[in-house]
Short mmCIF file of C-alpha atoms in Angstrom, two decimals:
data_model
loop_
_atom_site.label_atom_id
_atom_site.label_comp_id
_atom_site.label_asym_id
_atom_site.label_seq_id
_atom_site.Cartn_x
_atom_site.Cartn_y
_atom_site.Cartn_z
CA UNK A 1 -45.28 -65.32 131.95
CA UNK A 2 -46.27 -65.97 128.74
CA UNK A 3 -44.41 -64.28 125.63
CA UNK A 4 -47.16 -61.55 124.45
CA UNK A 5 -47.75 -60.43 128.41
CA UNK A 6 -43.42 -60.41 129.09
CA UNK A 7 -43.82 -57.85 125.83
CA UNK A 8 -46.36 -56.71 126.65
CA UNK A 9 -44.98 -54.89 130.09
CA UNK A 10 -41.62 -55.19 129.41
CA UNK A 11 -42.03 -52.56 126.45
CA UNK A 12 -44.61 -50.51 128.89
CA UNK A 13 -41.28 -50.08 131.64
CA UNK A 14 -39.94 -49.06 128.87
CA UNK A 15 -42.36 -46.20 127.29
CA UNK A 16 -42.48 -45.39 130.97
CA UNK A 17 -39.40 -44.92 132.31
CA UNK A 18 -37.26 -44.14 128.60
CA UNK A 19 -38.87 -42.82 126.49
CA UNK A 20 -36.49 -40.87 124.66
CA UNK A 21 -33.56 -43.07 123.37
CA UNK A 22 -31.49 -42.96 120.26
CA UNK A 23 -27.50 -43.16 119.04
CA UNK A 24 -25.05 -42.12 121.42
CA UNK A 25 -22.79 -41.93 118.15
CA UNK A 26 -22.59 -37.84 117.00
CA UNK A 27 -23.48 -37.69 113.21
CA UNK A 28 -24.61 -34.46 111.03
CA UNK A 29 -26.19 -37.09 108.49
CA UNK A 30 -26.81 -40.45 106.58
CA UNK A 31 -22.83 -40.19 105.07
CA UNK A 32 -21.49 -39.57 109.39
CA UNK A 33 -23.86 -41.69 110.84
CA UNK A 34 -22.78 -44.26 108.18
CA UNK A 35 -18.90 -43.11 109.00
CA UNK A 36 -19.67 -43.81 112.55
CA UNK A 37 -21.56 -47.34 112.62
CA UNK A 38 -18.16 -48.75 110.19
CA UNK A 39 -16.15 -47.40 112.96
CA UNK A 40 -18.34 -48.55 116.06
CA UNK A 41 -17.96 -52.50 115.43
CA UNK A 42 -16.86 -54.26 117.89
CA UNK A 43 -15.94 -50.79 119.36
CA UNK A 44 -17.50 -48.43 121.78
CA UNK A 45 -19.10 -45.46 121.02
CA UNK A 46 -17.09 -43.06 123.46
CA UNK A 47 -13.95 -44.29 121.53
CA UNK A 48 -15.59 -43.83 117.67
CA UNK A 49 -17.24 -39.75 119.10
CA UNK A 50 -13.32 -39.18 119.95
CA UNK A 51 -11.50 -39.67 116.16
CA UNK A 52 -14.79 -38.78 114.23
CA UNK A 53 -14.74 -35.27 114.12
CA UNK A 54 -11.81 -34.44 112.74
CA UNK A 55 -12.71 -37.03 110.00
CA UNK A 56 -15.64 -35.54 109.29
CA UNK A 57 -14.52 -31.66 108.94
CA UNK A 58 -11.59 -32.63 106.64
CA UNK A 59 -13.70 -34.86 104.44
CA UNK A 60 -17.23 -34.25 104.83
CA UNK A 61 -18.47 -35.36 101.43
CA UNK A 62 -18.04 -39.05 100.35
CA UNK A 63 -16.36 -37.22 96.85
CA UNK A 64 -13.72 -35.70 99.56
CA UNK A 65 -13.15 -39.24 101.09
CA UNK A 66 -13.64 -40.98 97.52
CA UNK A 67 -11.14 -39.11 97.04
CA UNK A 68 -8.19 -40.35 100.30
CA UNK A 69 -6.43 -43.19 100.41
CA UNK A 70 -6.94 -45.92 103.58
CA UNK A 71 -3.56 -45.54 104.47
CA UNK A 72 -4.67 -41.72 105.15
CA UNK A 73 -8.16 -42.11 106.55
CA UNK A 74 -5.91 -44.80 108.36
CA UNK A 75 -3.65 -42.47 111.14
CA UNK A 76 -7.61 -40.83 111.77
CA UNK A 77 -8.94 -43.92 112.61
CA UNK A 78 -5.49 -45.89 114.02
CA UNK A 79 -7.30 -46.05 118.04
CA UNK A 80 -9.81 -47.48 116.73
CA UNK A 81 -10.05 -51.59 116.99
CA UNK A 82 -9.15 -52.95 113.37
CA UNK A 83 -8.30 -50.29 112.26
CA UNK A 84 -6.48 -50.90 108.76
CA UNK A 85 -9.60 -53.08 107.38
CA UNK A 86 -12.09 -49.97 108.37
CA UNK A 87 -9.52 -47.53 106.71
CA UNK A 88 -9.50 -49.56 103.92
CA UNK A 89 -13.44 -50.02 104.06
CA UNK A 90 -14.32 -46.77 104.20
CA UNK A 91 -12.08 -44.93 101.84
CA UNK A 92 -14.59 -48.74 99.48
CA UNK A 93 -18.16 -47.68 100.56
CA UNK A 94 -16.95 -43.68 99.35
CA UNK A 95 -16.47 -44.29 96.03
CA UNK A 96 -19.33 -46.56 95.74
CA UNK A 97 -21.97 -43.95 97.19
CA UNK A 98 -20.33 -41.43 94.40
CA UNK A 99 -19.73 -43.99 91.50
CA UNK A 100 -23.68 -45.78 92.52
CA UNK A 101 -25.56 -44.29 94.26
CA UNK A 102 -24.76 -40.09 93.36
CA UNK A 103 -23.57 -39.52 96.56
CA UNK A 104 -26.57 -40.55 98.95
CA UNK A 105 -26.86 -43.44 101.40
CA UNK A 106 -29.35 -45.75 100.32
CA UNK A 107 -32.72 -46.22 102.86
CA UNK A 108 -32.99 -49.80 101.95
CA UNK A 109 -31.03 -52.87 103.22
CA UNK A 110 -30.12 -54.75 99.95
CA UNK A 111 -28.50 -51.95 98.64
CA UNK A 112 -26.71 -50.81 101.76
CA UNK A 113 -24.95 -54.55 102.49
CA UNK A 114 -23.36 -53.40 99.12
CA UNK A 115 -21.18 -50.72 100.69
CA UNK A 116 -17.52 -52.30 101.80
CA UNK A 117 -18.19 -52.46 106.11
CA UNK A 118 -22.02 -52.87 105.99
CA UNK A 119 -22.96 -55.76 107.01
CA UNK A 120 -26.85 -57.23 108.57
CA UNK A 121 -26.38 -54.45 111.35
CA UNK A 122 -24.97 -51.79 110.18
CA UNK A 123 -28.05 -51.79 107.48
CA UNK A 124 -30.18 -51.89 109.93
CA UNK A 125 -28.68 -49.29 112.24
CA UNK A 126 -29.23 -46.85 108.85
CA UNK A 127 -32.47 -48.08 108.43
CA UNK A 128 -33.96 -47.22 111.59
CA UNK A 129 -32.48 -44.61 112.60
CA UNK A 130 -32.14 -42.17 109.40
CA UNK A 131 -34.86 -43.99 107.84
CA UNK A 132 -37.14 -44.76 110.72
CA UNK A 133 -37.47 -48.05 109.25
CA UNK A 134 -38.71 -51.00 111.82
CA UNK A 135 -35.37 -53.03 111.57
CA UNK A 136 -34.27 -54.45 114.41
CA UNK A 137 -29.80 -54.68 113.88
CA UNK A 138 -28.93 -57.10 116.43
CA UNK A 139 -25.68 -55.90 118.13
CA UNK A 140 -24.11 -58.36 121.17
CA UNK A 141 -25.97 -55.87 123.65
CA UNK A 142 -29.08 -56.56 121.93
CA UNK A 143 -28.55 -60.45 121.64
CA UNK A 144 -27.96 -60.76 125.74
CA UNK A 145 -30.19 -58.51 126.29
CA UNK A 146 -32.68 -61.15 125.18
CA UNK A 147 -32.26 -63.96 125.73
CA UNK A 148 -31.62 -62.16 129.07
CA UNK A 149 -34.83 -60.71 129.83
CA UNK A 150 -37.39 -63.83 127.73
CA UNK A 151 -37.96 -61.49 124.73
CA UNK A 152 -36.31 -65.19 122.53
CA UNK A 153 -36.11 -68.65 122.82
CA UNK A 154 -33.07 -69.74 123.77
CA UNK A 155 -33.09 -71.82 119.97
CA UNK A 156 -32.54 -68.26 118.74
CA UNK A 157 -28.57 -68.38 118.76
CA UNK A 158 -27.63 -66.20 116.36
CA UNK A 159 -28.02 -62.51 115.66
CA UNK A 160 -30.90 -62.68 112.52
CA UNK A 161 -32.87 -65.29 114.49
CA UNK A 162 -33.09 -62.89 116.75
CA UNK A 163 -34.00 -59.87 115.32
CA UNK A 164 -36.42 -61.77 113.22
CA UNK A 165 -38.40 -63.04 116.79
CA UNK A 166 -37.94 -59.37 118.19
CA UNK A 167 -39.96 -57.85 115.08
CA UNK A 168 -42.54 -60.75 114.54
CA UNK A 169 -43.27 -59.37 118.60
CA UNK A 170 -43.52 -55.60 119.65
CA UNK A 171 -45.17 -53.67 117.64
CA UNK A 172 -43.76 -51.82 113.91
CA UNK A 173 -43.82 -48.60 114.69
CA UNK A 174 -41.87 -49.08 117.72
CA UNK A 175 -39.42 -51.00 116.53
CA UNK A 176 -36.59 -48.39 116.33
CA UNK A 177 -36.09 -47.13 119.36
CA UNK A 178 -36.67 -50.96 120.92
CA UNK A 179 -33.59 -51.40 119.00
CA UNK A 180 -31.88 -48.10 120.96
CA UNK A 181 -33.85 -49.57 124.00
CA UNK A 182 -32.30 -53.20 124.19
CA UNK A 183 -29.29 -51.93 123.63
CA UNK A 184 -29.01 -49.15 126.50
CA UNK A 185 -30.01 -51.20 128.85
CA UNK A 186 -26.75 -53.41 127.88
CA UNK A 187 -24.63 -50.83 128.18
CA UNK A 188 -26.19 -49.95 131.60
CA UNK A 189 -27.72 -52.06 133.37
CA UNK A 190 -27.85 -55.56 131.85
CA UNK A 191 -23.95 -55.77 131.62
CA UNK A 192 -22.70 -58.59 130.37
CA UNK A 193 -20.72 -60.12 133.34
CA UNK A 194 -21.65 -57.66 136.30
CA UNK A 195 -25.53 -56.77 135.14
CA UNK A 196 -27.62 -54.61 137.65
CA UNK A 197 -30.06 -57.01 138.41
CA UNK A 198 -30.48 -55.61 142.22
CA UNK A 199 -31.03 -51.62 139.91
CA UNK A 200 -33.35 -52.79 136.65
CA UNK A 201 -36.48 -51.83 137.22
CA UNK A 202 -37.58 -55.12 134.47
CA UNK A 203 -37.33 -57.78 138.02
CA UNK A 204 -39.84 -59.25 138.06
CA UNK A 205 -40.63 -59.41 134.23
CA UNK A 206 -37.09 -60.60 133.53
CA UNK A 207 -36.59 -64.59 133.07
CA UNK A 208 -32.61 -64.24 133.85
CA UNK A 209 -34.20 -62.62 138.12
CA UNK A 210 -36.56 -64.86 138.75
CA UNK A 211 -34.67 -68.26 137.64
CA UNK A 212 -31.61 -66.31 139.32
CA UNK A 213 -33.02 -65.69 142.18
CA UNK A 214 -35.50 -67.96 142.83
CA UNK A 215 -38.44 -65.78 142.34
CA UNK A 216 -41.90 -68.22 142.10
CA UNK A 217 -44.62 -67.09 139.59
CA UNK A 218 -47.45 -66.05 142.70
CA UNK A 219 -43.99 -63.77 143.11
CA UNK A 220 -43.85 -62.61 140.09
CA UNK A 221 -47.09 -61.96 139.58
CA UNK A 222 -48.30 -59.97 141.74
CA UNK A 223 -45.34 -57.26 141.52
CA UNK A 224 -46.39 -58.32 137.90
CA UNK A 225 -50.11 -56.42 138.45
#
């Protein structure tokens, strides 16, 4: 299957079967989402959602968070991965929002990645989810699923190379939702150790499935009509 055809069929399947796809992190405003995404690095959304309500309640503004200390924040987030570093990042992020950005979350990559604890992936999540920009955040799920389905070649060995390939081939207006399609597919279907190939609706469009189960080109074409 040619790359263009694979993209078209995969996108069409998601549009029909997953018309609504959005972040599973709980938040009420851009500031809260920024906190949640920083905390979610190498940690599950489920765990983050468990600990953020008290954090949001006690530090409802960047000013409130900037006025506290990492030691205080640590007690709220101690059950997430790398709590010491993340506590420092959250307080530093809040201080920079207050001092440099009038307490507003920036809407562009260049400013977002200046914030402590914010790398390219986190910045792209904020751009996509909050500002609906055509930014593709590549986490472990997106990286794995993109390779397995065959949306990106094996030569894409870094998150940035995967990001560029996906953005090049997915229509700009669909990139924000496509980010969630791939994440949710990786989280619940195309899992790392035990992908649920038997029940996956993308079987005949998926390079991994066709190679693993020896699906011929003729069979794939017939079932993809």
